[in-house]
N, CA, C and O of each residue as an XYZ file, in Angstrom:
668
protein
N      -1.076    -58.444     21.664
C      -2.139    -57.645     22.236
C      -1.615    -56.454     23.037
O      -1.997    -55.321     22.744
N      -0.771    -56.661     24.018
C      -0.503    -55.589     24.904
C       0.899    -54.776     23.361
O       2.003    -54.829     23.902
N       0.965    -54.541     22.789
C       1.555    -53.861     21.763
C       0.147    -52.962     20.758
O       0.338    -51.903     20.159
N      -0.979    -53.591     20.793
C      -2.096    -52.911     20.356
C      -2.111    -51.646     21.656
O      -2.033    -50.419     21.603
N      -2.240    -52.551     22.712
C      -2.564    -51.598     23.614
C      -1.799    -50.138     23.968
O      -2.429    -49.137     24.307
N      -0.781    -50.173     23.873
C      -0.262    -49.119     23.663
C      -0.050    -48.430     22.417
O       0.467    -47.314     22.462
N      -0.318    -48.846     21.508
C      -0.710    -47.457     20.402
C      -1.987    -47.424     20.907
O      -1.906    -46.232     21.204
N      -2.861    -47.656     21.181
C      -4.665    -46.990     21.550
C      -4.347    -45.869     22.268
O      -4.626    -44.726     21.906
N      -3.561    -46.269     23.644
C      -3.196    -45.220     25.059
C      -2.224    -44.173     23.701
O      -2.984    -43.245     23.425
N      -1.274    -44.076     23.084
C      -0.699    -43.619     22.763
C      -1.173    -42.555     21.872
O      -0.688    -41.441     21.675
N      -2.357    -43.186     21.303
C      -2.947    -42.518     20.094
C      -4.561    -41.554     21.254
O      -5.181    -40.620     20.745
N      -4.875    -42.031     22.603
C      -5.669    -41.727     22.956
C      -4.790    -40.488     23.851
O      -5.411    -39.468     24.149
N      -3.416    -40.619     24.234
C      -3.193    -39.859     24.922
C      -2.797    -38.262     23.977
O      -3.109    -37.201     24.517
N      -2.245    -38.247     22.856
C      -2.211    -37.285     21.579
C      -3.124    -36.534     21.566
O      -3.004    -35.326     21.770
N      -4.295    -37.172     21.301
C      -5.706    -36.802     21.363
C      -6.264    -35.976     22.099
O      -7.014    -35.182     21.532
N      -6.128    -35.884     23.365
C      -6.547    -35.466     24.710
C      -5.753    -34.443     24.818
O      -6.295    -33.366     25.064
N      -4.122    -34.484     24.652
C      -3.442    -33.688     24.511
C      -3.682    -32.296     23.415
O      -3.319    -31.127     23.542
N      -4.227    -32.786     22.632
C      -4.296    -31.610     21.205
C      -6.056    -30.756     22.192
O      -6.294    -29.717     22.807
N      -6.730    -31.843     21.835
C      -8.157    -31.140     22.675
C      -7.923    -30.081     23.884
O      -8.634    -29.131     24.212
N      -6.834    -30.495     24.385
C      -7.020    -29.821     26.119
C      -6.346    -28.282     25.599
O      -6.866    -27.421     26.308
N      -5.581    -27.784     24.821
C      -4.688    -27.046     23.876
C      -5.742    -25.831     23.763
O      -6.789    -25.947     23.126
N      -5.327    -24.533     24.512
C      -6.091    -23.359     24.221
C      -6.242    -22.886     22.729
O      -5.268    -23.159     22.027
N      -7.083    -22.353     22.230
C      -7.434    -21.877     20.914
C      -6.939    -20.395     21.023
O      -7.015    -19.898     22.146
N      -6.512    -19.731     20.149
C      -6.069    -18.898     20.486
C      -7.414    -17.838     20.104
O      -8.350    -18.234     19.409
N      -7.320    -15.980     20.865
C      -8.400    -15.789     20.698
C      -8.426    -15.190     19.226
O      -7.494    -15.073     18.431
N      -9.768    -14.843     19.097
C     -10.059    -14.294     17.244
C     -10.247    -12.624     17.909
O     -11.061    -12.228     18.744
N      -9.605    -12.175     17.480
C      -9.613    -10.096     17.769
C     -10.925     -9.779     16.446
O     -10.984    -10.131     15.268
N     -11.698     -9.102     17.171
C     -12.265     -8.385     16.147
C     -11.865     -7.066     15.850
O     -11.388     -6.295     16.683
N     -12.106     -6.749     14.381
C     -10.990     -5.845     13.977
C     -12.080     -4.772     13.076
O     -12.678     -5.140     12.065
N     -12.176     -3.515     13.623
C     -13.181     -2.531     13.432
C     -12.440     -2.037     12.185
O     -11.413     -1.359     12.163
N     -13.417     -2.676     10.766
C     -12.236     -2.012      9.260
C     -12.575     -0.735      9.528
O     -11.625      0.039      9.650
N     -14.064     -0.134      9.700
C     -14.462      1.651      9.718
C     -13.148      1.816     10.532
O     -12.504      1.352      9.591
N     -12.359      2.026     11.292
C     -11.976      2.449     12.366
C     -10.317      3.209     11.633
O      -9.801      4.315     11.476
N      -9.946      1.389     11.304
C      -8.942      1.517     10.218
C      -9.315      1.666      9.339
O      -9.071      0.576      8.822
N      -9.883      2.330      8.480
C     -10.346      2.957      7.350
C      -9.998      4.203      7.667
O      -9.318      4.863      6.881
N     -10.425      4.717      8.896
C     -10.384      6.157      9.433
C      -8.621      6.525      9.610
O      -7.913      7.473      9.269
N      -8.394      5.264     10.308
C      -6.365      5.634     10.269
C      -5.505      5.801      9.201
O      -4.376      6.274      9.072
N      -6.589      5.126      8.224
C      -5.481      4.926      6.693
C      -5.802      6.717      6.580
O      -4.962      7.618      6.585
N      -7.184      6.821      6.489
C      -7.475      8.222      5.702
C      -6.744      9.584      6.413
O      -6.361     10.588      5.813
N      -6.664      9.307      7.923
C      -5.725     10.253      8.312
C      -4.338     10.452      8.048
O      -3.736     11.526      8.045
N      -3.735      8.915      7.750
C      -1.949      8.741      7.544
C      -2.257     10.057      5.931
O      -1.499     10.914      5.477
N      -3.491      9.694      5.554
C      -3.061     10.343      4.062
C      -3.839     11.096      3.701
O      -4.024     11.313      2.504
N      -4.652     11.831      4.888
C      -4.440     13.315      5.069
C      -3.207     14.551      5.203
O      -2.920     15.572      4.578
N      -2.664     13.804      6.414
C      -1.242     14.019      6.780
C       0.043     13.817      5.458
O       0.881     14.659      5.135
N      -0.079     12.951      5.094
C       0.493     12.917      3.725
C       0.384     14.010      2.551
O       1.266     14.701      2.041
N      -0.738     13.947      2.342
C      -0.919     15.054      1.569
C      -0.787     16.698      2.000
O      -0.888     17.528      1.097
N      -0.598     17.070      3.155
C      -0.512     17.996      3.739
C       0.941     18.057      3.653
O       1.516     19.144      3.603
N       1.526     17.013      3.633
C       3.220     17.385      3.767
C       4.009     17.535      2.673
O       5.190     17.879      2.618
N       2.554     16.984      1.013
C       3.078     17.190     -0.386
C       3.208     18.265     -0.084
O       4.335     18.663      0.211
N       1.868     19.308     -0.042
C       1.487     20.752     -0.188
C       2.993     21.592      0.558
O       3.792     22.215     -0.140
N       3.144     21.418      2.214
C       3.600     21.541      2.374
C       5.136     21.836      2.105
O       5.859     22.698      2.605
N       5.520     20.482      0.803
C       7.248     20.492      0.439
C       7.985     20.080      1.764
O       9.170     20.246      2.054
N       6.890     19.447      2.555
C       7.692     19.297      3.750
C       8.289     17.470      3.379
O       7.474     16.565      3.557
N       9.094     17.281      3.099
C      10.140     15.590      2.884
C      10.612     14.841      3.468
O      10.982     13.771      2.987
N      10.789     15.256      5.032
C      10.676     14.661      6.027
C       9.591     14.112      6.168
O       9.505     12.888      6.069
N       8.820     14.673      6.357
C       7.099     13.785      6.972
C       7.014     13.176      5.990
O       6.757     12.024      6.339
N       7.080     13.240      4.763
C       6.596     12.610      3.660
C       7.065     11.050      3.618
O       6.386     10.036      3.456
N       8.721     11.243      3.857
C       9.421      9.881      4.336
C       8.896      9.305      5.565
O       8.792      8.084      5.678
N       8.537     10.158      6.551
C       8.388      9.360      7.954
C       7.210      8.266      7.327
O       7.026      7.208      7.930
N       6.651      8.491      6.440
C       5.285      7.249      6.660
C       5.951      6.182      5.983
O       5.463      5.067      6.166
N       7.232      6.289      5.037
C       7.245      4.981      4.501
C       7.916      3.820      5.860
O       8.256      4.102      7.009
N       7.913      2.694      5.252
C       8.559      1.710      6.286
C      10.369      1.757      5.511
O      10.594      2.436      4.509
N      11.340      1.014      6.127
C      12.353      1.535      6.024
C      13.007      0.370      4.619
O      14.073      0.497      4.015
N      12.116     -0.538      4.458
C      12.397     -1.132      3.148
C      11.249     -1.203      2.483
O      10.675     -2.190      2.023
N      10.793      0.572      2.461
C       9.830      0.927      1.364
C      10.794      0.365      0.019
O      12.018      0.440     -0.085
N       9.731     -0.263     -1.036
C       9.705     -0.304     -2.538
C       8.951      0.846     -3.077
O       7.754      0.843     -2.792
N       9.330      1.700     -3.701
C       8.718      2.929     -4.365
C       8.784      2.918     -6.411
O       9.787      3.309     -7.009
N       7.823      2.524     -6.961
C       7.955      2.653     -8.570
C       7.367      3.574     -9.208
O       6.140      3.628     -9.115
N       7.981      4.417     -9.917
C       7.712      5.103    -11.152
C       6.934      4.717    -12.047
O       6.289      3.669    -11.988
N       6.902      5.832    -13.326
C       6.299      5.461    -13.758
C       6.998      4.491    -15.386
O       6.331      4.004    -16.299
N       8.324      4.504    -15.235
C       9.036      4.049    -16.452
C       9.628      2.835    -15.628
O       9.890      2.953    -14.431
N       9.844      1.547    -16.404
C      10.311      0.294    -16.299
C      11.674      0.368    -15.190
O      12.108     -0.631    -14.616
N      12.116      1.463    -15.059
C      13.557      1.282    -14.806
C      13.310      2.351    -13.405
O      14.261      2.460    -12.632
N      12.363      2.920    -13.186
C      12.016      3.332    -11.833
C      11.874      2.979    -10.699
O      10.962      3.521    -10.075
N      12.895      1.720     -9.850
C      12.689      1.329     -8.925
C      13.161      1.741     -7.365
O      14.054      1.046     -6.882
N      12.681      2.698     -6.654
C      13.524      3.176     -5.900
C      13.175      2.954     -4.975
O      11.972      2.757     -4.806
N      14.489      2.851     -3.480
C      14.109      3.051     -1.962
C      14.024      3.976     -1.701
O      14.008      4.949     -2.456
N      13.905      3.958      0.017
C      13.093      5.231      0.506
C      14.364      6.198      0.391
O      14.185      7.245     -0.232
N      15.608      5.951      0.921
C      16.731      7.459      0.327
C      16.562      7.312     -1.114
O      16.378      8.486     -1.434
N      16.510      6.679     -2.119
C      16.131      7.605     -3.566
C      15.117      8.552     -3.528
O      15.341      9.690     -3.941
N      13.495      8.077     -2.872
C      12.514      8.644     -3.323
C      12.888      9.731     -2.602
O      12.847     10.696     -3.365
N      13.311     10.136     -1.266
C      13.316     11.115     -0.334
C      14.015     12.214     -1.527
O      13.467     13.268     -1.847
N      15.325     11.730     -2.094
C      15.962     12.411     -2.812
C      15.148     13.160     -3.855
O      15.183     14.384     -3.984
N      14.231     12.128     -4.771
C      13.531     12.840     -5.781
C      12.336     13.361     -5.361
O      11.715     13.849     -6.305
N      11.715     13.454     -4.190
C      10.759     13.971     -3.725
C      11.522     15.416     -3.380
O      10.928     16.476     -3.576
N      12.680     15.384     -2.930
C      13.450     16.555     -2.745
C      13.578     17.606     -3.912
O      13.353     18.813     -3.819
N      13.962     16.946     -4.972
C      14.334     17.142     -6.471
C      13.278     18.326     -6.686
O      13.354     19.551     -6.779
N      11.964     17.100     -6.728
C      10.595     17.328     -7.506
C       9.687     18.725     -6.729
O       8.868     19.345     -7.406
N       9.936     19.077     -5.363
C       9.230     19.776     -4.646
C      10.091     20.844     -4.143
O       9.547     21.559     -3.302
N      11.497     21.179     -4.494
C      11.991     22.108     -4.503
C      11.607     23.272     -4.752
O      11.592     24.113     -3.853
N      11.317     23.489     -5.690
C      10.630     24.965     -6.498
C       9.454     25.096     -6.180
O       9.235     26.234     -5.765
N       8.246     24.194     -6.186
C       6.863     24.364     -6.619
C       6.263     22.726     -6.413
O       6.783     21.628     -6.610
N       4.846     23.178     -5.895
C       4.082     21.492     -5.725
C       3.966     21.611     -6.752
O       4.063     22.741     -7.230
N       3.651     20.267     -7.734
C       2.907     20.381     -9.200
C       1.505     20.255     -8.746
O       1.191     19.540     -7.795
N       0.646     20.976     -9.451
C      -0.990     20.878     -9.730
C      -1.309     18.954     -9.579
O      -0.829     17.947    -10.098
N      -2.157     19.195     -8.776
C      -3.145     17.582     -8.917
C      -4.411     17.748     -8.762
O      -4.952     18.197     -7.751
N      -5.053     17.313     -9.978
C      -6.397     17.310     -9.865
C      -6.834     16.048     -9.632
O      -6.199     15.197    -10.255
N      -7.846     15.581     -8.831
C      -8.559     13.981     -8.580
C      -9.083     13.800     -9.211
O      -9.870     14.717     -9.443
N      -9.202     12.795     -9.934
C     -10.568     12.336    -11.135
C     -11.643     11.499    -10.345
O     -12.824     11.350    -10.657
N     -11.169     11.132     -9.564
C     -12.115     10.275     -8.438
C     -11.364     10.125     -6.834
O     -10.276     10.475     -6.378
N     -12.466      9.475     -6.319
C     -11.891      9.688     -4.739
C     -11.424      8.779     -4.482
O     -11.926      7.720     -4.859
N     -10.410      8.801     -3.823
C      -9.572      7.961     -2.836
C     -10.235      6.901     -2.221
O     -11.028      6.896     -1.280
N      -9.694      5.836     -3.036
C     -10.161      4.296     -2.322
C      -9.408      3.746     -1.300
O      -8.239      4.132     -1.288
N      -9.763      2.874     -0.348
C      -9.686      2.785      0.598
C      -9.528      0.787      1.232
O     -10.329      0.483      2.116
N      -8.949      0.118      0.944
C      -9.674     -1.007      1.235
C      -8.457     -1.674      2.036
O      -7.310     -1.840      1.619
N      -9.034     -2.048      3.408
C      -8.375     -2.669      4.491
C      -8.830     -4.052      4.433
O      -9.866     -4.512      3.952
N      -7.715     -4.709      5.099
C      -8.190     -6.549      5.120
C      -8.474     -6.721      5.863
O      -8.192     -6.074      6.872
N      -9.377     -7.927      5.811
C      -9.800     -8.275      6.976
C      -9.415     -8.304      8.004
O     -10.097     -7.880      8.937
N      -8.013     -8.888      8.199
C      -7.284     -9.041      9.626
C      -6.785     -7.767     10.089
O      -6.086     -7.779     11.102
N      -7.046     -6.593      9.474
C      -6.508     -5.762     10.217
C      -5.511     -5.012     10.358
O      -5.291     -4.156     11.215
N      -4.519     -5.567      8.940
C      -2.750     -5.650      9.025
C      -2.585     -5.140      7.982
O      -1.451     -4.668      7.901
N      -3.689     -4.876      6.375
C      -2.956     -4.507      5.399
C      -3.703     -3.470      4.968
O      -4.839     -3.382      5.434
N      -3.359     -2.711      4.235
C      -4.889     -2.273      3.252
C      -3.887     -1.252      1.595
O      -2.782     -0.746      1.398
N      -4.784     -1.398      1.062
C      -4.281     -0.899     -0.018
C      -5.100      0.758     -0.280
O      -6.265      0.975      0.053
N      -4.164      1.807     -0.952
C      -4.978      2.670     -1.103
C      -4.951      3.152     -2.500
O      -3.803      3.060     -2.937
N      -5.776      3.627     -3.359
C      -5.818      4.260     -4.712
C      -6.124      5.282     -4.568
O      -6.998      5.674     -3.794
N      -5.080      6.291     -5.704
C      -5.456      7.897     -6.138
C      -5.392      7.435     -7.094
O      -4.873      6.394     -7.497
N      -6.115      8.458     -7.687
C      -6.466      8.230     -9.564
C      -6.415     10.246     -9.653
O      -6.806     10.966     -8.734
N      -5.841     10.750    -10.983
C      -5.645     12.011    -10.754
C      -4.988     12.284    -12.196
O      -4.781     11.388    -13.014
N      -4.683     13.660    -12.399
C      -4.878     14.395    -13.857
C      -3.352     15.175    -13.179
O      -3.376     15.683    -12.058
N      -2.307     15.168    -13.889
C      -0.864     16.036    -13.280
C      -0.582     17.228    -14.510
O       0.329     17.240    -15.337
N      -1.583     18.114    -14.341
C      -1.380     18.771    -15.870
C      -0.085     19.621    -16.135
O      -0.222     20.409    -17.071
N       1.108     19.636    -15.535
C       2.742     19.946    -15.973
C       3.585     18.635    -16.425
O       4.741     18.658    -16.846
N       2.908     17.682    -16.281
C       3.675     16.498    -16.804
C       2.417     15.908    -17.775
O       2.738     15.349    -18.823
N       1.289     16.008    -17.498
C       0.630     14.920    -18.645
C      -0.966     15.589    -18.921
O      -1.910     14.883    -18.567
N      -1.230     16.781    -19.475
C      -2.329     16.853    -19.386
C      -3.703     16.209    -19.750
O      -4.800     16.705    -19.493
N      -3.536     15.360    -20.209
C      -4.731     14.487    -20.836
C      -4.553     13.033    -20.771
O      -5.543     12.352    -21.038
N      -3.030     12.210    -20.341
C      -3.729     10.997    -19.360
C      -3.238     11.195    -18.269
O      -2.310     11.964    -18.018
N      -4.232     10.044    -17.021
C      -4.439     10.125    -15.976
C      -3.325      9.311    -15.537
O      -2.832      8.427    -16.237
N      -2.774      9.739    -13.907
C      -2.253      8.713    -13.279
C      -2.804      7.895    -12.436
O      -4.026      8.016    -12.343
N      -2.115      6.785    -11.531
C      -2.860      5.964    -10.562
C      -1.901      5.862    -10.099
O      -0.921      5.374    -10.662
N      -1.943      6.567     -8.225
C      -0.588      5.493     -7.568
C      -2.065      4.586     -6.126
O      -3.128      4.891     -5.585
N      -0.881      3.195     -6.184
C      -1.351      2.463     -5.542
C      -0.534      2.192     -4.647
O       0.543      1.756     -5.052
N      -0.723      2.344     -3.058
C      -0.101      1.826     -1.673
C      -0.348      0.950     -1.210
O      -1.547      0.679     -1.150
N       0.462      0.181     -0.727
C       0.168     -0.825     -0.015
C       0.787     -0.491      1.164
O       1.984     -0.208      1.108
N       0.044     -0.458      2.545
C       0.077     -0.177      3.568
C       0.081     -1.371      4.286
O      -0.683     -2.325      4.138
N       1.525     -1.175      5.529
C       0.865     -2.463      6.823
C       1.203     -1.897      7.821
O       2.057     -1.010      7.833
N       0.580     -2.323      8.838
C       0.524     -2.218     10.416
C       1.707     -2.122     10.949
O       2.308     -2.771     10.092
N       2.445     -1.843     11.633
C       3.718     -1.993     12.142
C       3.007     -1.529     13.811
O       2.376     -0.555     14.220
N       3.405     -2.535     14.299
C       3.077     -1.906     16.062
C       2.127     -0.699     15.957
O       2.338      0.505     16.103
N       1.248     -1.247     15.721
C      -0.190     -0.575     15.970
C      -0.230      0.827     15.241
O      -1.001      1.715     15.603
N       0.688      0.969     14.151
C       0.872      2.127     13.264
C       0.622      1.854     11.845
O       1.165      0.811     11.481
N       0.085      2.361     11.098
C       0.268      2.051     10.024
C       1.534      2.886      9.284
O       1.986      3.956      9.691
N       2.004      2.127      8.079
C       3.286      2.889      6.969
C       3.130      1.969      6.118
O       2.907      0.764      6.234
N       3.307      2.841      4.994
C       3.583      2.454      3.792
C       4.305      1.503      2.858
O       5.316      1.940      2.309
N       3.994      0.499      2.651
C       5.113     -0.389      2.444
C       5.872     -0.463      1.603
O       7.076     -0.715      1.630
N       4.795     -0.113      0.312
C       4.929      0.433     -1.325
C       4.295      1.009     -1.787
O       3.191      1.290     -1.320
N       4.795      1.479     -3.047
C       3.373      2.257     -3.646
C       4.009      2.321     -5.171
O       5.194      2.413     -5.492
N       2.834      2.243     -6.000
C       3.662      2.410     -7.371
C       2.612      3.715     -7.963
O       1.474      3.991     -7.583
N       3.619      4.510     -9.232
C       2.719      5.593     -9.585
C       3.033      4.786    -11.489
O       4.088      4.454    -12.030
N       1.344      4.726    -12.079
C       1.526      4.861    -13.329
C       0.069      5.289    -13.965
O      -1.087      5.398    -13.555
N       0.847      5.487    -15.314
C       0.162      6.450    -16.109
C      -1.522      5.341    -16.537
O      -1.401      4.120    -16.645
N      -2.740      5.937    -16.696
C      -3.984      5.046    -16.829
C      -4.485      5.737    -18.263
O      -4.833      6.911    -18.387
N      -4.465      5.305    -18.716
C      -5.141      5.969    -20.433
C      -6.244      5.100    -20.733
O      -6.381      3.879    -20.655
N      -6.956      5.984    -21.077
C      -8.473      5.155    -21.371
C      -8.016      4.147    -22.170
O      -6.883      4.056    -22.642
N      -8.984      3.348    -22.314
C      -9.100      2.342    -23.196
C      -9.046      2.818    -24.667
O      -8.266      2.451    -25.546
N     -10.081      3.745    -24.737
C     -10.213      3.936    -26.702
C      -8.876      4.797    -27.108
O      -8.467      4.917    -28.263
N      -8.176      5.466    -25.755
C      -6.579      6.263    -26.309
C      -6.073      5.233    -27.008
O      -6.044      5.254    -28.239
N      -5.560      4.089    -26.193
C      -4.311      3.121    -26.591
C      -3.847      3.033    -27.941
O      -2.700      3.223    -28.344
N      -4.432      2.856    -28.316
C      -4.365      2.658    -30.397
C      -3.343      3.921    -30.383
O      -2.141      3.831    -30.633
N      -4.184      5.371    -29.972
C      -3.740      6.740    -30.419
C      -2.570      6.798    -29.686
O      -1.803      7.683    -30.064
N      -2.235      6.193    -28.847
C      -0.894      6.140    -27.870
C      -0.033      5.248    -28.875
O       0.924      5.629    -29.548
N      -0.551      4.073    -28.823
C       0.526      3.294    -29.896
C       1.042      4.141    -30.867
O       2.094      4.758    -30.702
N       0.220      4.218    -32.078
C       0.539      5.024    -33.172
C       1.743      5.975    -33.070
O       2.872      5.851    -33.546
N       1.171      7.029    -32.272
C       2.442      8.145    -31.742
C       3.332      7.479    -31.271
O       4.338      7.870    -31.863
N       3.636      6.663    -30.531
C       4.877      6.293    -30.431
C       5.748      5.386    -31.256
O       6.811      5.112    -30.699
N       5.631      5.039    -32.026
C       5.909      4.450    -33.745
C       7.245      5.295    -33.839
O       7.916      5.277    -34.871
């Protein structure tokens, strides 16, 4: 009996212990707000394509940015991309036209959000579209870039006509 009794106390004292245990608090997390920070990081972004400015362009990635192309074998960090962003914006911005607007979608908690361009690059591809996609996180109350991949989007009824040609 007194061996019952102490697992009860034992199992009653656990108990009491876990209950008495602060909850931690729940932050509410304004997405409009961060919606508004993503859209400025990439305002600013895009101002620093136009620009040719490659510094700023790097400052948003994080420092083990993943950056992909648009070919299988395109995998670069942030000193590659800096490099070919260097390369690529030397002479001249290339033309970008938007085919649609800039999506936007933050998570719930506050910490991630992903962004989509969808767009027409008519010196490299005039008739299919690209898509780059970011993935953005928080870093001490900042957002940067974590990754982003750029590839080519061809309608659906192209593909066939894409296959073929490349035969």
């Amino acid at each position: 009996m007194p061996m019952k009794k102490i697992y009860f106390f034992l199992a009653m004292a656990a108990l009491v212990i876990t209950a008495c245990q602060q909850k931690p608090k729940t932050v509410e997390v304004d997405i409009d707000a961060e919606k508004a920070a993503v859209s400025s990081l990439f305002a600013r972004f895009d101002s620093a394509f136009k620009a040719k400015d490659v510094t700023t362009l790097t400052s948003f990635l994080t420092e083990d940015a993943l950056c992909l192309g648009t070919d299988p074998s395109e995998f670069w960090n942030k000193q590659e991309i800096k490099d070919l962003w260097s390369q690529m914006l030397g002479d001249s911005v290339p033309e970008i036209n938007y085919i649609r607007e800039r999506e936007i979608r933050v998570a719930a908690d506050g910490n991630s959000a992903i962004v989509v361009d969808q767009y027409l690059m008519p010196s490299i591809s005039p008739k299919i579209p690209w898509r780059n996609v970011y993935h953005l996180v928080k870093t001490h109350d900042k957002w940067m870039i974590f990754s982003f991949s750029c590839s080519f989007i061809p309608k659906n009824e192209d593909i066939l006509k894409i296959n073929e040609a490349v035969d």
